[in-house]
Amino acid sequence: MSIDASSTSKISTSEPAGDTPGEPSPGEAEGNQNSGGQYSGIESIAAAVARLRTTFDSGITKPYSWRIRQLKALKALLLENTPEIEGALIADLAKNPAEAQLTEIGFVLAEIENTLANLKRWLRPKRVATPLLIAPSSAKTVREPLGVVLVIAPWNYPVQLLLVPVIGALAAGNALVAKPSELAPATSAVFARLFARYFDARAIALVEGGVPETTELLKQRFDHIFYTGNGRVGRIVMQAAVENLTPVTLELGGKSPVYVDDTVDLKTVAHRIAWGKFMNAGQTCVAPDYLLATPAVAAALEPLLVEVIAEFYGADPATSDSYGRIINDSQFERLTGLIEGESVVTGGDSDARTRYLAPTILHDVSRDSAVMAQEIFGPILPIVTVDSLGDALRYINAGDKPLALYVFSDSKAVRRRFITGTSSGALAFGVPAAHLLVQGLPFGEWAPAEWALITANAASLCSVTTRRC
């Protein structure tokens, strides 16, 4: 996460109309339609967090009814302001409205609906057996909120990756601070205004800004920190959390390989890989990072990928409304540098002024090349040839555990080898990235770079604790 140190902080909130602890303000009772206000300055961050702590300690956030009101307010925020949010995503990432609905707004709305439908069941105490030694007796576990939660969001999915953790935190009855990415300034500004209008400001604040604001936030005592971004900043978050022994969920990235063999229909494979890779111009944490195949499979797949890219984005993707742009100049320069010296099958064209980088396929990439030494996080797909399935497995296992691993094979034996012989946050057969749409699946990652195990419901690690009683 590259942060602009010259930015100015803004804390978006509003003065509650209700004064009685636990009682909704008139605006809150009608969907939290509060009149917004913004308070600028680093010194106000500590005061804002202290205010949220007071709110949580008063018990305002704990009732089931309060949680439901906040979730419904978030739903209304999205539905009533869809054009403005879509416009912000176009401004920040050139993300077209159809993609915004699938991966951002619609994704969050589905999460809200799932949470509203299941929250009462998730919060229900669970009885556990007691030993005869203490009979007659009974025991149960009760889920309760942690307290004040900090959510720090990234720029690549600035709606989804801000609001999904917010859903979990609110559903579990926490107060929270939301910190959108300053690298997606249009989206950040929209949410700064809308949070103040729709949410209960006694318990929910949004802080805009860069390094100074994030640094100041991390000095405060939180009961959980949920950070999505890169490993460098993730380490900073962890170090800051140690001061207060604050639990942390880190949702980080990594290189997600794709393996393709000769048992599958390669035209279908090309469609699915291109969809997963070039969505959001490749700026997706679970996008296929590189492709492993034998020389024969690679040779057959490359022209099909070229055809599919033209089918998706036309002869010139730069003119396509369906293709995004790189978030900033720094990322653009890094990505174009990774292409230098490589054999380009298709793409490679770029425009620094608009931060356009064409969907790019690289042929027979060396395993020690620069593009293989880091998470690509952009529209570049290197094809690395392997001698055999065993060679592919050894290469995958020699690196950090992938965030996701995608296998295109109709062979049960090959699938079994990947199930038993590899470890990754997700293992998907026949399609990339689609596992994110399955709400019952956890979104899992593993050390050293990845720490999160994020469930797709309010029982998220960032949201609740369990008490024996």
PDB file of C-alpha atoms in Angstrom, residues 134-419:
ATOM      1  CA  ILE A 134     -20.027 -31.489  37.867  1.00  0.00           C
ATOM      2  CA  ALA A 135     -23.570 -32.779  37.286  1.00  0.00           C
ATOM      3  CA  PRO A 136     -26.178 -31.428  37.424  1.00  0.00           C
ATOM      4  CA  SER A 137     -24.871 -28.557  35.307  1.00  0.00           C
ATOM      5  CA  SER A 138     -25.140 -26.908  31.915  1.00  0.00           C
ATOM      6  CA  ALA A 139     -22.765 -24.920  29.708  1.00  0.00           C
ATOM      7  CA  LYS A 140     -22.986 -22.910  26.534  1.00  0.00           C
ATOM      8  CA  THR A 141     -20.906 -20.664  24.315  1.00  0.00           C
ATOM      9  CA  VAL A 142     -22.145 -17.161  23.583  1.00  0.00           C
ATOM     10  CA  ARG A 143     -20.850 -14.959  20.782  1.00  0.00           C
ATOM     11  CA  GLU A 144     -20.205 -11.406  21.833  1.00  0.00           C
ATOM     12  CA  PRO A 145     -18.671  -8.365  20.124  1.00  0.00           C
ATOM     13  CA  LEU A 146     -15.004  -7.596  20.547  1.00  0.00           C
ATOM     14  CA  GLY A 147     -15.298  -3.826  20.975  1.00  0.00           C
ATOM     15  CA  VAL A 148     -13.894  -1.203  18.609  1.00  0.00           C
ATOM     16  CA  VAL A 149     -12.647  -2.555  15.268  1.00  0.00           C
ATOM     17  CA  LEU A 150     -10.395  -0.891  12.675  1.00  0.00           C
ATOM     18  CA  VAL A 151     -10.895  -1.828   9.002  1.00  0.00           C
ATOM     19  CA  ILE A 152      -8.130  -0.694   6.618  1.00  0.00           C
ATOM     20  CA  ALA A 153      -9.095  -1.252   2.982  1.00  0.00           C
ATOM     21  CA  PRO A 154      -7.047  -1.455  -0.242  1.00  0.00           C
ATOM     22  CA  TRP A 155      -7.517   0.333  -3.559  1.00  0.00           C
ATOM     23  CA  ASN A 156      -8.117  -2.526  -5.987  1.00  0.00           C
ATOM     24  CA  TYR A 157     -11.670  -3.339  -4.846  1.00  0.00           C
ATOM     25  CA  PRO A 158     -12.377  -0.198  -2.839  1.00  0.00           C
ATOM     26  CA  VAL A 159     -16.065  -0.993  -2.297  1.00  0.00           C
ATOM     27  CA  GLN A 160     -16.023  -4.726  -1.639  1.00  0.00           C
ATOM     28  CA  LEU A 161     -12.881  -4.864   0.488  1.00  0.00           C
ATOM     29  CA  LEU A 162     -13.965  -1.948   2.640  1.00  0.00           C
ATOM     30  CA  LEU A 163     -17.574  -2.976   3.175  1.00  0.00           C
ATOM     31  CA  VAL A 164     -17.422  -6.759   3.569  1.00  0.00           C
ATOM     32  CA  PRO A 165     -15.319  -6.511   6.763  1.00  0.00           C
ATOM     33  CA  VAL A 166     -17.605  -3.675   7.885  1.00  0.00           C
ATOM     34  CA  ILE A 167     -20.588  -6.016   7.513  1.00  0.00           C
ATOM     35  CA  GLY A 168     -18.981  -8.577   9.788  1.00  0.00           C
ATOM     36  CA  ALA A 169     -17.994  -5.994  12.374  1.00  0.00           C
ATOM     37  CA  LEU A 170     -21.437  -4.389  12.488  1.00  0.00           C
ATOM     38  CA  ALA A 171     -23.315  -7.683  12.495  1.00  0.00           C
ATOM     39  CA  ALA A 172     -21.306  -8.746  15.507  1.00  0.00           C
ATOM     40  CA  GLY A 173     -22.172  -5.563  17.394  1.00  0.00           C
ATOM     41  CA  ASN A 174     -18.880  -3.685  17.261  1.00  0.00           C
ATOM     42  CA  ALA A 175     -18.131  -0.012  16.946  1.00  0.00           C
ATOM     43  CA  LEU A 176     -15.733   0.623  14.087  1.00  0.00           C
ATOM     44  CA  VAL A 177     -13.423   2.920  12.194  1.00  0.00           C
ATOM     45  CA  ALA A 178     -13.304   2.426   8.415  1.00  0.00           C
ATOM     46  CA  LYS A 179     -10.188   3.596   6.573  1.00  0.00           C
ATOM     47  CA  PRO A 180     -10.617   3.552   2.759  1.00  0.00           C
ATOM     48  CA  SER A 181      -7.569   3.702   0.532  1.00  0.00           C
ATOM     49  CA  GLU A 182      -6.361   7.137  -0.480  1.00  0.00           C
ATOM     50  CA  LEU A 183      -5.210   5.586  -3.766  1.00  0.00           C
ATOM     51  CA  ALA A 184      -8.868   5.321  -4.779  1.00  0.00           C
ATOM     52  CA  PRO A 185      -9.737   8.927  -3.906  1.00  0.00           C
ATOM     53  CA  ALA A 186     -13.088   9.198  -5.692  1.00  0.00           C
ATOM     54  CA  THR A 187     -14.485   6.117  -3.949  1.00  0.00           C
ATOM     55  CA  SER A 188     -13.046   7.238  -0.625  1.00  0.00           C
ATOM     56  CA  ALA A 189     -14.716  10.646  -0.938  1.00  0.00           C
ATOM     57  CA  VAL A 190     -18.082   9.110  -1.808  1.00  0.00           C
ATOM     58  CA  PHE A 191     -18.032   6.854   1.252  1.00  0.00           C
ATOM     59  CA  ALA A 192     -16.867   9.682   3.506  1.00  0.00           C
ATOM     60  CA  ARG A 193     -20.032  11.549   2.632  1.00  0.00           C
ATOM     61  CA  LEU A 194     -22.383   8.560   2.635  1.00  0.00           C
ATOM     62  CA  PHE A 195     -21.183   7.038   5.909  1.00  0.00           C
ATOM     63  CA  ALA A 196     -22.077  10.310   7.611  1.00  0.00           C
ATOM     64  CA  ARG A 197     -25.582  10.207   6.123  1.00  0.00           C
ATOM     65  CA  TYR A 198     -26.542   6.584   6.632  1.00  0.00           C
ATOM     66  CA  PHE A 199     -24.845   5.169   9.727  1.00  0.00           C
ATOM     67  CA  ASP A 200     -25.150   5.741  13.461  1.00  0.00           C
ATOM     68  CA  ALA A 201     -22.262   8.163  13.954  1.00  0.00           C
ATOM     69  CA  ARG A 202     -22.049   7.378  17.640  1.00  0.00           C
ATOM     70  CA  ALA A 203     -20.524   4.018  16.743  1.00  0.00           C
ATOM     71  CA  ILE A 204     -19.168   4.304  13.186  1.00  0.00           C
ATOM     72  CA  ALA A 205     -16.516   6.655  11.817  1.00  0.00           C
ATOM     73  CA  LEU A 206     -14.633   6.892   8.530  1.00  0.00           C
ATOM     74  CA  VAL A 207     -11.131   8.359   8.338  1.00  0.00           C
ATOM     75  CA  GLU A 208      -9.642   9.510   5.035  1.00  0.00           C
ATOM     76  CA  GLY A 209      -5.957  10.159   4.513  1.00  0.00           C
ATOM     77  CA  GLY A 210      -2.571   8.567   3.969  1.00  0.00           C
ATOM     78  CA  VAL A 211       0.530   7.742   6.010  1.00  0.00           C
ATOM     79  CA  PRO A 212       0.020  10.258   8.864  1.00  0.00           C
ATOM     80  CA  GLU A 213      -3.612   9.267   9.382  1.00  0.00           C
ATOM     81  CA  THR A 214      -2.964   5.535   9.200  1.00  0.00           C
ATOM     82  CA  THR A 215       0.002   5.896  11.551  1.00  0.00           C
ATOM     83  CA  GLU A 216      -2.121   7.815  14.028  1.00  0.00           C
ATOM     84  CA  LEU A 217      -4.897   5.253  13.812  1.00  0.00           C
ATOM     85  CA  LEU A 218      -2.457   2.450  14.557  1.00  0.00           C
ATOM     86  CA  LYS A 219      -1.373   4.246  17.722  1.00  0.00           C
ATOM     87  CA  GLN A 220      -4.885   3.877  19.130  1.00  0.00           C
ATOM     88  CA  ARG A 221      -6.116   0.876  21.070  1.00  0.00           C
ATOM     89  CA  PHE A 222      -8.452  -1.285  19.025  1.00  0.00           C
ATOM     90  CA  ASP A 223      -9.927  -4.663  19.855  1.00  0.00           C
ATOM     91  CA  HIS A 224      -9.284  -5.987  16.355  1.00  0.00           C
ATOM     92  CA  ILE A 225      -7.591  -4.688  13.224  1.00  0.00           C
ATOM     93  CA  PHE A 226      -8.595  -5.974   9.793  1.00  0.00           C
ATOM     94  CA  TYR A 227      -6.080  -5.016   7.105  1.00  0.00           C
ATOM     95  CA  THR A 228      -6.192  -5.857   3.412  1.00  0.00           C
ATOM     96  CA  GLY A 229      -3.149  -4.998   1.316  1.00  0.00           C
ATOM     97  CA  ASN A 230       0.496  -5.922   0.830  1.00  0.00           C
ATOM     98  CA  GLY A 231       2.939  -7.667   3.090  1.00  0.00           C
ATOM     99  CA  ARG A 232       5.137  -4.617   3.688  1.00  0.00           C
ATOM    100  CA  VAL A 233       2.342  -2.597   5.254  1.00  0.00           C
ATOM    101  CA  GLY A 234       0.961  -5.755   6.853  1.00  0.00           C
ATOM    102  CA  ARG A 235       4.167  -6.046   8.868  1.00  0.00           C
ATOM    103  CA  ILE A 236       3.812  -2.420   9.973  1.00  0.00           C
ATOM    104  CA  VAL A 237       0.250  -3.129  11.096  1.00  0.00           C
ATOM    105  CA  MET A 238       1.404  -6.187  13.040  1.00  0.00           C
ATOM    106  CA  GLN A 239       4.192  -4.253  14.741  1.00  0.00           C
ATOM    107  CA  ALA A 240       1.800  -1.501  15.769  1.00  0.00           C
ATOM    108  CA  ALA A 241      -0.752  -4.010  17.050  1.00  0.00           C
ATOM    109  CA  VAL A 242       1.830  -5.568  19.370  1.00  0.00           C
ATOM    110  CA  GLU A 243       1.872  -2.414  21.508  1.00  0.00           C
ATOM    111  CA  ASN A 244      -1.701  -3.081  22.635  1.00  0.00           C
ATOM    112  CA  LEU A 245      -1.713  -6.862  22.031  1.00  0.00           C
ATOM    113  CA  THR A 246      -4.427  -6.227  19.462  1.00  0.00           C
ATOM    114  CA  PRO A 247      -5.588  -9.259  17.432  1.00  0.00           C
ATOM    115  CA  VAL A 248      -5.050  -8.755  13.711  1.00  0.00           C
ATOM    116  CA  THR A 249      -6.493 -10.219  10.520  1.00  0.00           C
ATOM    117  CA  LEU A 250      -4.202  -9.670   7.540  1.00  0.00           C
ATOM    118  CA  GLU A 251      -5.620 -10.372   4.091  1.00  0.00           C
ATOM    119  CA  LEU A 252      -2.595 -10.199   1.831  1.00  0.00           C
ATOM    120  CA  GLY A 253      -1.654 -11.287  -1.645  1.00  0.00           C
ATOM    121  CA  GLY A 254       0.690 -13.761  -3.275  1.00  0.00           C
ATOM    122  CA  LYS A 255       1.402 -15.591  -6.520  1.00  0.00           C
ATOM    123  CA  SER A 256      -1.554 -17.792  -7.515  1.00  0.00           C
ATOM    124  CA  PRO A 257      -0.532 -20.432 -10.092  1.00  0.00           C
ATOM    125  CA  VAL A 258      -2.616 -22.070 -12.795  1.00  0.00           C
ATOM    126  CA  TYR A 259      -1.869 -25.583 -14.018  1.00  0.00           C
ATOM    127  CA  VAL A 260      -3.288 -26.792 -17.350  1.00  0.00           C
ATOM    128  CA  ASP A 261      -2.910 -30.245 -18.870  1.00  0.00           C
ATOM    129  CA  ASP A 262      -4.037 -31.911 -22.101  1.00  0.00           C
ATOM    130  CA  THR A 263      -7.199 -33.551 -20.725  1.00  0.00           C
ATOM    131  CA  VAL A 264      -9.356 -30.411 -20.924  1.00  0.00           C
ATOM    132  CA  ASP A 265     -10.977 -28.346 -23.666  1.00  0.00           C
ATOM    133  CA  LEU A 266      -8.394 -25.609 -24.123  1.00  0.00           C
ATOM    134  CA  LYS A 267     -10.770 -23.076 -25.708  1.00  0.00           C
ATOM    135  CA  THR A 268     -12.940 -23.183 -22.591  1.00  0.00           C
ATOM    136  CA  VAL A 269      -9.839 -22.958 -20.432  1.00  0.00           C
ATOM    137  CA  ALA A 270      -8.671 -19.880 -22.357  1.00  0.00           C
ATOM    138  CA  HIS A 271     -12.009 -18.128 -21.758  1.00  0.00           C
ATOM    139  CA  ARG A 272     -11.945 -18.818 -18.037  1.00  0.00           C
ATOM    140  CA  ILE A 273      -8.323 -17.926 -17.479  1.00  0.00           C
ATOM    141  CA  ALA A 274      -8.632 -14.671 -19.433  1.00  0.00           C
ATOM    142  CA  TRP A 275     -11.751 -13.734 -17.462  1.00  0.00           C
ATOM    143  CA  GLY A 276     -10.097 -14.347 -14.102  1.00  0.00           C
ATOM    144  CA  LYS A 277      -6.780 -12.781 -15.064  1.00  0.00           C
ATOM    145  CA  PHE A 278      -7.789  -9.585 -16.846  1.00  0.00           C
ATOM    146  CA  MET A 279     -10.817  -8.607 -14.751  1.00  0.00           C
ATOM    147  CA  ASN A 280      -9.996  -5.282 -13.075  1.00  0.00           C
ATOM    148  CA  ALA A 281      -6.917  -5.128 -15.339  1.00  0.00           C
ATOM    149  CA  GLY A 282      -5.371  -7.986 -13.367  1.00  0.00           C
ATOM    150  CA  GLN A 283      -5.471  -6.058 -10.089  1.00  0.00           C
ATOM    151  CA  THR A 284      -7.127  -8.847  -8.115  1.00  0.00           C
ATOM    152  CA  CYS A 285      -5.450 -10.705  -5.256  1.00  0.00           C
ATOM    153  CA  VAL A 286      -6.772 -14.087  -6.407  1.00  0.00           C
ATOM    154  CA  ALA A 287      -6.184 -13.532 -10.141  1.00  0.00           C
ATOM    155  CA  PRO A 288      -4.101 -16.207 -11.868  1.00  0.00           C
ATOM    156  CA  ASP A 289      -0.524 -14.991 -11.488  1.00  0.00           C
ATOM    157  CA  TYR A 290       1.280 -17.399 -13.807  1.00  0.00           C
ATOM    158  CA  LEU A 291       0.490 -20.482 -15.877  1.00  0.00           C
ATOM    159  CA  LEU A 292       2.239 -23.844 -15.782  1.00  0.00           C
ATOM    160  CA  ALA A 293       1.928 -26.255 -18.716  1.00  0.00           C
ATOM    161  CA  THR A 294       3.996 -28.615 -20.796  1.00  0.00           C
ATOM    162  CA  PRO A 295       5.474 -27.111 -23.984  1.00  0.00           C
ATOM    163  CA  ALA A 296       2.827 -28.852 -26.109  1.00  0.00           C
ATOM    164  CA  VAL A 297      -0.085 -27.580 -24.023  1.00  0.00           C
ATOM    165  CA  ALA A 298       1.415 -24.083 -23.853  1.00  0.00           C
ATOM    166  CA  ALA A 299       1.826 -23.964 -27.631  1.00  0.00           C
ATOM    167  CA  ALA A 300      -1.802 -24.966 -28.150  1.00  0.00           C
ATOM    168  CA  LEU A 301      -3.147 -22.596 -25.493  1.00  0.00           C
ATOM    169  CA  GLU A 302      -1.304 -19.409 -26.470  1.00  0.00           C
ATOM    170  CA  PRO A 303      -3.183 -18.677 -29.738  1.00  0.00           C
ATOM    171  CA  LEU A 304      -6.475 -19.440 -28.001  1.00  0.00           C
ATOM    172  CA  LEU A 305      -5.718 -16.881 -25.310  1.00  0.00           C
ATOM    173  CA  VAL A 306      -4.968 -14.333 -28.038  1.00  0.00           C
ATOM    174  CA  GLU A 307      -8.357 -15.042 -29.646  1.00  0.00           C
ATOM    175  CA  VAL A 308     -10.240 -14.797 -26.376  1.00  0.00           C
ATOM    176  CA  ILE A 309      -8.627 -11.485 -25.422  1.00  0.00           C
ATOM    177  CA  ALA A 310      -9.771 -10.048 -28.766  1.00  0.00           C
ATOM    178  CA  GLU A 311     -13.224 -11.526 -28.169  1.00  0.00           C
ATOM    179  CA  PHE A 312     -13.461  -9.926 -24.721  1.00  0.00           C
ATOM    180  CA  TYR A 313     -11.919  -6.523 -25.432  1.00  0.00           C
ATOM    181  CA  GLY A 314     -11.837  -6.091 -29.212  1.00  0.00           C
ATOM    182  CA  ALA A 315      -8.892  -5.623 -31.545  1.00  0.00           C
ATOM    183  CA  ASP A 316      -7.690  -2.660 -29.447  1.00  0.00           C
ATOM    184  CA  PRO A 317      -8.429  -3.130 -25.713  1.00  0.00           C
ATOM    185  CA  ALA A 318      -7.476   0.506 -25.134  1.00  0.00           C
ATOM    186  CA  THR A 319     -10.811   1.495 -26.685  1.00  0.00           C
ATOM    187  CA  SER A 320     -12.870  -1.072 -24.769  1.00  0.00           C
ATOM    188  CA  ASP A 321     -15.277   0.111 -22.080  1.00  0.00           C
ATOM    189  CA  SER A 322     -14.853  -3.291 -20.421  1.00  0.00           C
ATOM    190  CA  TYR A 323     -11.137  -3.006 -19.724  1.00  0.00           C
ATOM    191  CA  GLY A 324      -9.721  -1.146 -16.731  1.00  0.00           C
ATOM    192  CA  ARG A 325      -6.613   0.931 -16.070  1.00  0.00           C
ATOM    193  CA  ILE A 326      -3.682   0.660 -13.681  1.00  0.00           C
ATOM    194  CA  ILE A 327      -4.309   2.492 -10.413  1.00  0.00           C
ATOM    195  CA  ASN A 328      -1.315   4.886 -10.417  1.00  0.00           C
ATOM    196  CA  ASP A 329       1.967   5.799 -12.093  1.00  0.00           C
ATOM    197  CA  SER A 330       4.094   3.796  -9.678  1.00  0.00           C
ATOM    198  CA  GLN A 331       2.238   0.563 -10.357  1.00  0.00           C
ATOM    199  CA  PHE A 332       2.226   1.303 -14.083  1.00  0.00           C
ATOM    200  CA  GLU A 333       6.011   1.742 -14.178  1.00  0.00           C
ATOM    201  CA  ARG A 334       6.560  -1.422 -12.140  1.00  0.00           C
ATOM    202  CA  LEU A 335       4.360  -3.497 -14.450  1.00  0.00           C
ATOM    203  CA  THR A 336       5.782  -2.219 -17.728  1.00  0.00           C
ATOM    204  CA  GLY A 337       9.239  -2.945 -16.343  1.00  0.00           C
ATOM    205  CA  LEU A 338       8.317  -6.593 -15.811  1.00  0.00           C
ATOM    206  CA  ILE A 339       7.653  -7.021 -19.545  1.00  0.00           C
ATOM    207  CA  GLU A 340      11.078  -5.767 -20.635  1.00  0.00           C
ATOM    208  CA  GLY A 341      13.239  -8.509 -22.124  1.00  0.00           C
ATOM    209  CA  GLU A 342      10.425 -11.074 -22.212  1.00  0.00           C
ATOM    210  CA  SER A 343       8.946 -12.795 -25.273  1.00  0.00           C
ATOM    211  CA  VAL A 344       5.477 -11.287 -25.769  1.00  0.00           C
ATOM    212  CA  VAL A 345       2.777 -13.451 -27.338  1.00  0.00           C
ATOM    213  CA  THR A 346       0.195 -10.669 -27.335  1.00  0.00           C
ATOM    214  CA  GLY A 347      -0.179  -7.297 -25.655  1.00  0.00           C
ATOM    215  CA  GLY A 348       2.655  -5.326 -24.150  1.00  0.00           C
ATOM    216  CA  ASP A 349       1.261  -2.047 -25.496  1.00  0.00           C
ATOM    217  CA  SER A 350       0.982   0.744 -22.969  1.00  0.00           C
ATOM    218  CA  ASP A 351       0.123   4.408 -22.563  1.00  0.00           C
ATOM    219  CA  ALA A 352       1.640   6.152 -19.553  1.00  0.00           C
ATOM    220  CA  ARG A 353      -0.720   9.116 -19.835  1.00  0.00           C
ATOM    221  CA  THR A 354      -3.840   6.986 -19.273  1.00  0.00           C
ATOM    222  CA  ARG A 355      -2.026   4.198 -17.388  1.00  0.00           C
ATOM    223  CA  TYR A 356      -3.237   1.694 -19.974  1.00  0.00           C
ATOM    224  CA  LEU A 357      -1.444  -1.636 -20.148  1.00  0.00           C
ATOM    225  CA  ALA A 358      -2.795  -4.135 -22.649  1.00  0.00           C
ATOM    226  CA  PRO A 359      -3.688  -7.698 -21.629  1.00  0.00           C
ATOM    227  CA  THR A 360      -0.319  -9.374 -22.024  1.00  0.00           C
ATOM    228  CA  ILE A 361       0.744 -13.007 -22.441  1.00  0.00           C
ATOM    229  CA  LEU A 362       4.434 -13.872 -22.037  1.00  0.00           C
ATOM    230  CA  HIS A 363       5.930 -16.944 -23.732  1.00  0.00           C
ATOM    231  CA  ASP A 364       8.235 -19.496 -22.083  1.00  0.00           C
ATOM    232  CA  VAL A 365       9.220 -17.318 -19.146  1.00  0.00           C
ATOM    233  CA  SER A 366      12.315 -18.276 -17.152  1.00  0.00           C
ATOM    234  CA  ARG A 367      11.644 -19.341 -13.589  1.00  0.00           C
ATOM    235  CA  ASP A 368      14.212 -16.860 -12.282  1.00  0.00           C
ATOM    236  CA  SER A 369      12.934 -13.853 -14.259  1.00  0.00           C
ATOM    237  CA  ALA A 370      11.855 -10.644 -12.554  1.00  0.00           C
ATOM    238  CA  VAL A 371       8.193 -11.265 -13.356  1.00  0.00           C
ATOM    239  CA  MET A 372       8.334 -14.531 -11.402  1.00  0.00           C
ATOM    240  CA  ALA A 373       9.995 -12.978  -8.348  1.00  0.00           C
ATOM    241  CA  GLN A 374       6.990 -10.954  -7.162  1.00  0.00           C
ATOM    242  CA  GLU A 375       3.216 -10.896  -7.199  1.00  0.00           C
ATOM    243  CA  ILE A 376       2.363  -9.371 -10.577  1.00  0.00           C
ATOM    244  CA  PHE A 377      -0.950  -7.717  -9.658  1.00  0.00           C
ATOM    245  CA  GLY A 378      -1.586  -6.543 -13.177  1.00  0.00           C
ATOM    246  CA  PRO A 379      -2.603  -7.724 -16.678  1.00  0.00           C
ATOM    247  CA  ILE A 380       0.494  -9.832 -17.385  1.00  0.00           C
ATOM    248  CA  LEU A 381       0.281 -13.629 -17.611  1.00  0.00           C
ATOM    249  CA  PRO A 382       3.632 -15.440 -17.829  1.00  0.00           C
ATOM    250  CA  ILE A 383       3.557 -18.978 -19.216  1.00  0.00           C
ATOM    251  CA  VAL A 384       6.181 -21.203 -17.610  1.00  0.00           C
ATOM    252  CA  THR A 385       6.783 -24.602 -19.189  1.00  0.00           C
ATOM    253  CA  VAL A 386       7.185 -27.743 -17.070  1.00  0.00           C
ATOM    254  CA  ASP A 387       8.366 -31.227 -17.956  1.00  0.00           C
ATOM    255  CA  SER A 388       5.623 -33.045 -16.094  1.00  0.00           C
ATOM    256  CA  LEU A 389       3.003 -32.894 -13.379  1.00  0.00           C
ATOM    257  CA  GLY A 390       5.706 -33.667 -10.837  1.00  0.00           C
ATOM    258  CA  ASP A 391       7.804 -30.764 -12.079  1.00  0.00           C
ATOM    259  CA  ALA A 392       4.819 -28.418 -11.698  1.00  0.00           C
ATOM    260  CA  LEU A 393       4.126 -29.632  -8.153  1.00  0.00           C
ATOM    261  CA  ARG A 394       7.756 -29.214  -7.135  1.00  0.00           C
ATOM    262  CA  TYR A 395       7.849 -25.678  -8.509  1.00  0.00           C
ATOM    263  CA  ILE A 396       4.647 -24.645  -6.712  1.00  0.00           C
ATOM    264  CA  ASN A 397       5.751 -26.179  -3.419  1.00  0.00           C
ATOM    265  CA  ALA A 398       9.195 -24.552  -3.615  1.00  0.00           C
ATOM    266  CA  GLY A 399       7.632 -21.088  -3.327  1.00  0.00           C
ATOM    267  CA  ASP A 400       5.417 -19.409  -0.742  1.00  0.00           C
ATOM    268  CA  LYS A 401       2.057 -21.060  -0.247  1.00  0.00           C
ATOM    269  CA  PRO A 402      -0.315 -19.575  -2.824  1.00  0.00           C
ATOM    270  CA  LEU A 403      -3.345 -17.536  -1.930  1.00  0.00           C
ATOM    271  CA  ALA A 404      -5.196 -19.558  -4.584  1.00  0.00           C
ATOM    272  CA  LEU A 405      -4.252 -22.472  -6.837  1.00  0.00           C
ATOM    273  CA  TYR A 406      -6.196 -23.253 -10.012  1.00  0.00           C
ATOM    274  CA  VAL A 407      -6.096 -26.603 -11.781  1.00  0.00           C
ATOM    275  CA  PHE A 408      -7.520 -27.348 -15.223  1.00  0.00           C
ATOM    276  CA  SER A 409      -7.525 -31.127 -15.567  1.00  0.00           C
ATOM    277  CA  ASP A 410     -10.229 -33.723 -16.037  1.00  0.00           C
ATOM    278  CA  SER A 411      -7.984 -36.424 -14.600  1.00  0.00           C
ATOM    279  CA  LYS A 412      -9.078 -37.568 -11.143  1.00  0.00           C
ATOM    280  CA  ALA A 413      -5.534 -38.729 -10.452  1.00  0.00           C
ATOM    281  CA  VAL A 414      -4.110 -35.277 -11.271  1.00  0.00           C
ATOM    282  CA  ARG A 415      -6.692 -33.550  -9.115  1.00  0.00           C
ATOM    283  CA  ARG A 416      -5.915 -35.905  -6.262  1.00  0.00           C
ATOM    284  CA  ARG A 417      -2.198 -35.080  -6.563  1.00  0.00           C
ATOM    285  CA  PHE A 418      -2.973 -31.384  -6.112  1.00  0.00           C
ATOM    286  CA  ILE A 419      -5.319 -32.037  -3.186  1.00  0.00           C
TER     287      ILE A 419
END
